[in-house]
GROMACS .gro file of C-alpha atoms in nm:
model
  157
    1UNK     CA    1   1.162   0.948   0.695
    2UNK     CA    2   0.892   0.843   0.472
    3UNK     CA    3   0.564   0.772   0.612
    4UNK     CA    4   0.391   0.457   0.437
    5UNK     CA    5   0.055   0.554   0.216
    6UNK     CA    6  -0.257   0.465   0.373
    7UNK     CA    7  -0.436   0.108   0.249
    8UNK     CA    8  -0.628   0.125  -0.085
    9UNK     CA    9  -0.928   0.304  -0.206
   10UNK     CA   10  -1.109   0.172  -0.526
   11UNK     CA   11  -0.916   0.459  -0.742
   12UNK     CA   12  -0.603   0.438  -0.548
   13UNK     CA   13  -0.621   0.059  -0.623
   14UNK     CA   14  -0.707   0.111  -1.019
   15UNK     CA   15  -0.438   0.378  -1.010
   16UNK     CA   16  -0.175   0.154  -0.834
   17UNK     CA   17  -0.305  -0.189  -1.029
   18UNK     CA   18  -0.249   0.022  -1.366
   19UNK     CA   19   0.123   0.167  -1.320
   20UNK     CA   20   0.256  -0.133  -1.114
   21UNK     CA   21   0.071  -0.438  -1.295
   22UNK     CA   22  -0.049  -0.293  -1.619
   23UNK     CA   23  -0.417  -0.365  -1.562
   24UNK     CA   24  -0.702  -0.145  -1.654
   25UNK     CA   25  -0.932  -0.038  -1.414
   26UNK     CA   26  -1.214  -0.233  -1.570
   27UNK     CA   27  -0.965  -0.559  -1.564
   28UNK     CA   28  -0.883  -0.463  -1.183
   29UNK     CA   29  -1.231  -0.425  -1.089
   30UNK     CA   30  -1.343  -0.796  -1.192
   31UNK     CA   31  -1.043  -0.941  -1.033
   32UNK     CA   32  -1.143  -0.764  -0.753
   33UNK     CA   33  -1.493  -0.891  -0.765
   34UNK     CA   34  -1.369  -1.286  -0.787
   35UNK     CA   35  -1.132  -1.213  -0.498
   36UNK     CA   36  -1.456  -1.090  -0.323
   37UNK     CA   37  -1.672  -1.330  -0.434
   38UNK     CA   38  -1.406  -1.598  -0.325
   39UNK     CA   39  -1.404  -1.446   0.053
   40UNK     CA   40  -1.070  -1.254   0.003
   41UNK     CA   41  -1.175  -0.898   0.035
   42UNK     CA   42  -1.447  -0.762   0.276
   43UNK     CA   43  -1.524  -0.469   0.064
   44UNK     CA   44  -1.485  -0.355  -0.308
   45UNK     CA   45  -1.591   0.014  -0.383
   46UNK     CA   46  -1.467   0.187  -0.062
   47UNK     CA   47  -1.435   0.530  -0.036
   48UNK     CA   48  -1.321   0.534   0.319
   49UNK     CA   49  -0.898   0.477   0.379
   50UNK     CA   50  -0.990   0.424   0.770
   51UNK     CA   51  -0.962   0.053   0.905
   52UNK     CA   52  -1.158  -0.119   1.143
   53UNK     CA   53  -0.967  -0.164   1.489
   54UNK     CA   54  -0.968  -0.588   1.474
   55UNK     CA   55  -0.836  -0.537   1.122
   56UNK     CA   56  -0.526  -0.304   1.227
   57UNK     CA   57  -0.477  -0.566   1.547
   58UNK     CA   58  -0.445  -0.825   1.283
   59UNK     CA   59  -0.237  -0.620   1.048
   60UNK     CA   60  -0.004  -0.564   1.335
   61UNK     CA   61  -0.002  -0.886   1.468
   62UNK     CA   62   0.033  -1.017   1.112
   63UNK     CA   63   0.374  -0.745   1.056
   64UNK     CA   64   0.536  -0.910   1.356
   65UNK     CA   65   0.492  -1.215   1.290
   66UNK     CA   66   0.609  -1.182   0.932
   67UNK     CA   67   0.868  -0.969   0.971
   68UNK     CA   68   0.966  -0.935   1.307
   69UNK     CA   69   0.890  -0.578   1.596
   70UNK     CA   70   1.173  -0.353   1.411
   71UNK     CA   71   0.885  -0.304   1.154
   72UNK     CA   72   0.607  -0.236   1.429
   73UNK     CA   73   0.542   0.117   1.526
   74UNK     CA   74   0.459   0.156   1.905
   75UNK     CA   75   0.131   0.279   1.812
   76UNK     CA   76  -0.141   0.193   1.544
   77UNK     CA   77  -0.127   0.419   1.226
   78UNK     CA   78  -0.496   0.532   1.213
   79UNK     CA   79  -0.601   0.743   0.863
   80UNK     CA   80  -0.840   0.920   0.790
   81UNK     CA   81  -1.005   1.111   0.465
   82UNK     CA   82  -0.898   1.488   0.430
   83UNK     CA   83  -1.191   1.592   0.281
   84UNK     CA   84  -1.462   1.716   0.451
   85UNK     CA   85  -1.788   1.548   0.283
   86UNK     CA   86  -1.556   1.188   0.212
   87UNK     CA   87  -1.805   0.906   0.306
   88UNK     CA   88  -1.629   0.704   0.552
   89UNK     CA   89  -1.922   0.420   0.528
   90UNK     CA   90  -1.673   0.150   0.471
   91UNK     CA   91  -1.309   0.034   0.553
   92UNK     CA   92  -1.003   0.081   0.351
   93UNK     CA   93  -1.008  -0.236   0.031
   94UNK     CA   94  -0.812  -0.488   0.252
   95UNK     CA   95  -0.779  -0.847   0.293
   96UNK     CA   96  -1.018  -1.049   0.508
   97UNK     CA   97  -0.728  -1.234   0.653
   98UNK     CA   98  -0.396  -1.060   0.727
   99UNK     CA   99  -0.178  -1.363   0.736
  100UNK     CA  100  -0.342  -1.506   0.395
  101UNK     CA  101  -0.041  -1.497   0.205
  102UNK     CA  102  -0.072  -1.394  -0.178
  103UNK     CA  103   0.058  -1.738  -0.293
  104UNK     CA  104  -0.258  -1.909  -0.163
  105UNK     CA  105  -0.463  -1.699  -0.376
  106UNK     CA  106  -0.660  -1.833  -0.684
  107UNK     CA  107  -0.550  -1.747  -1.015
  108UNK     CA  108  -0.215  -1.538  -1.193
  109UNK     CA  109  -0.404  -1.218  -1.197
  110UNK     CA  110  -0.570  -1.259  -0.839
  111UNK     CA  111  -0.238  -1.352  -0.700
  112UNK     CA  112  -0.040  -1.013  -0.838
  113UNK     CA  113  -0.382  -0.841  -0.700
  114UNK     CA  114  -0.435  -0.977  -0.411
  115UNK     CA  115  -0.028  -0.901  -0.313
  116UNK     CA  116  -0.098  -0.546  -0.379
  117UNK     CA  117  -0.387  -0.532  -0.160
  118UNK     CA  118  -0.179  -0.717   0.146
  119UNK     CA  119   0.104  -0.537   0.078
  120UNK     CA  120  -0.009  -0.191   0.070
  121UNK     CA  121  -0.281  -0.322   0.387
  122UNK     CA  122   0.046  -0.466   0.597
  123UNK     CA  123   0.303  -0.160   0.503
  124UNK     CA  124   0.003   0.067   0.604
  125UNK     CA  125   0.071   0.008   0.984
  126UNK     CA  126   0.477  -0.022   0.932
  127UNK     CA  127   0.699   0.216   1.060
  128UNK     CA  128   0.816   0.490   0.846
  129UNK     CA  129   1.120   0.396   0.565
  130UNK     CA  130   1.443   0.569   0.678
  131UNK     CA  131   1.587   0.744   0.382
  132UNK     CA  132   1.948   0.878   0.269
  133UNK     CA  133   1.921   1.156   0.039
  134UNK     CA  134   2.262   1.232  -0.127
  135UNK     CA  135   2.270   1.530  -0.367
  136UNK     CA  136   2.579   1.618  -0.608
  137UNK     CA  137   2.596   1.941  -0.780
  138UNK     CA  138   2.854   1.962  -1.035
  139UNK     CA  139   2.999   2.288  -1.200
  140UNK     CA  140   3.119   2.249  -1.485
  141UNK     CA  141   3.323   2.526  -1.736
  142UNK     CA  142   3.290   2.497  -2.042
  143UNK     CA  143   3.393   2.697  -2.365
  144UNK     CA  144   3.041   2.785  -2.422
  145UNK     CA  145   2.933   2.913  -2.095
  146UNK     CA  146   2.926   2.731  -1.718
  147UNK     CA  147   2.698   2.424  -1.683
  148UNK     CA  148   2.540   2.315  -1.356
  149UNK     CA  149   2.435   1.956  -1.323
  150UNK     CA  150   2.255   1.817  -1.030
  151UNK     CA  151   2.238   1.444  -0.940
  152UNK     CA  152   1.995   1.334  -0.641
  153UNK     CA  153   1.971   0.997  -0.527
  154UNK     CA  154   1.820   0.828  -0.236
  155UNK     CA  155   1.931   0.470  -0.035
  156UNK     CA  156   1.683   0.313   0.253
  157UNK     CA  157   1.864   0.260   0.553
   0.00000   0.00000   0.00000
């Protein structure tokens, strides 16, 4: 079982925005601002993961509506920051409107941010992914001395 991450924090979000989209966090940040600006996002520079309880209702109502009450955990995920001194002053960077689907979303670059943000938000209060882990380990003799190989894949179920 893998547990899904908790919703987006401004570095988690120029982190994810960077590897997945190939935007720098400078780039990220301004989209950011216009999907702000434009009533998307409640909050920009969050250093809080926690969201507030009407906004994991909606995420939850939102998940089974969209995808149906396999994907609903019994109970509301709730995170919090590990650290001690973490300033929990604002929610999580999530989407004013759960059921605001990314395709209704200004521009090119606002649409592949704004998914990120509701996707992340919505798989946030999912149920964990089931995963099969399969491991080969291969011995193999060779003229020059034995080789071990090891292949590890994974499938979710």
């Amino acid at each position: 079982r893998r547990n899904p991450y908790a919703p987006f924090t401004t570095s988690s979000l120029q982190q994810d925005a960077s590897s997945r989209l190939g935007m720098s966090p400078n780039r990220t940040m301004q989209i950011a601002q216009r999907l702000y600006e434009a009533g998307v996002l409640p909050y920009l520079r969050p250093a809080g993961i926690a969201m507030a309880p009407e906004a994991i209702a909606a995420a939850r109502n939102a998940i089974e509506k969209e995808f149906g009450t396999a994907y609903l955990p019994p109970t509301p995920r709730i995170y919090t920051n590990k650290a001690k001194n973490a300033q929990e002053a604002h929610e999580a960077i999530r989407p004013t409107d759960m059921f605001r689907h990314p395709d209704t979303v200004g521009d090119a670059d606002q649409k592949k941010l704004y998914g990120l943000i509701w996707r992340r938000t919505l798989a946030s209060q999912m149920r964990p992914a089931e995963i099969e882990r399969t491991t080969a380990d291969i011995a193999v003799n060779a003229p020059g001395g034995d080789i071990q190989l090891r292949a590890v894949g994974s499938v979710v179920t």
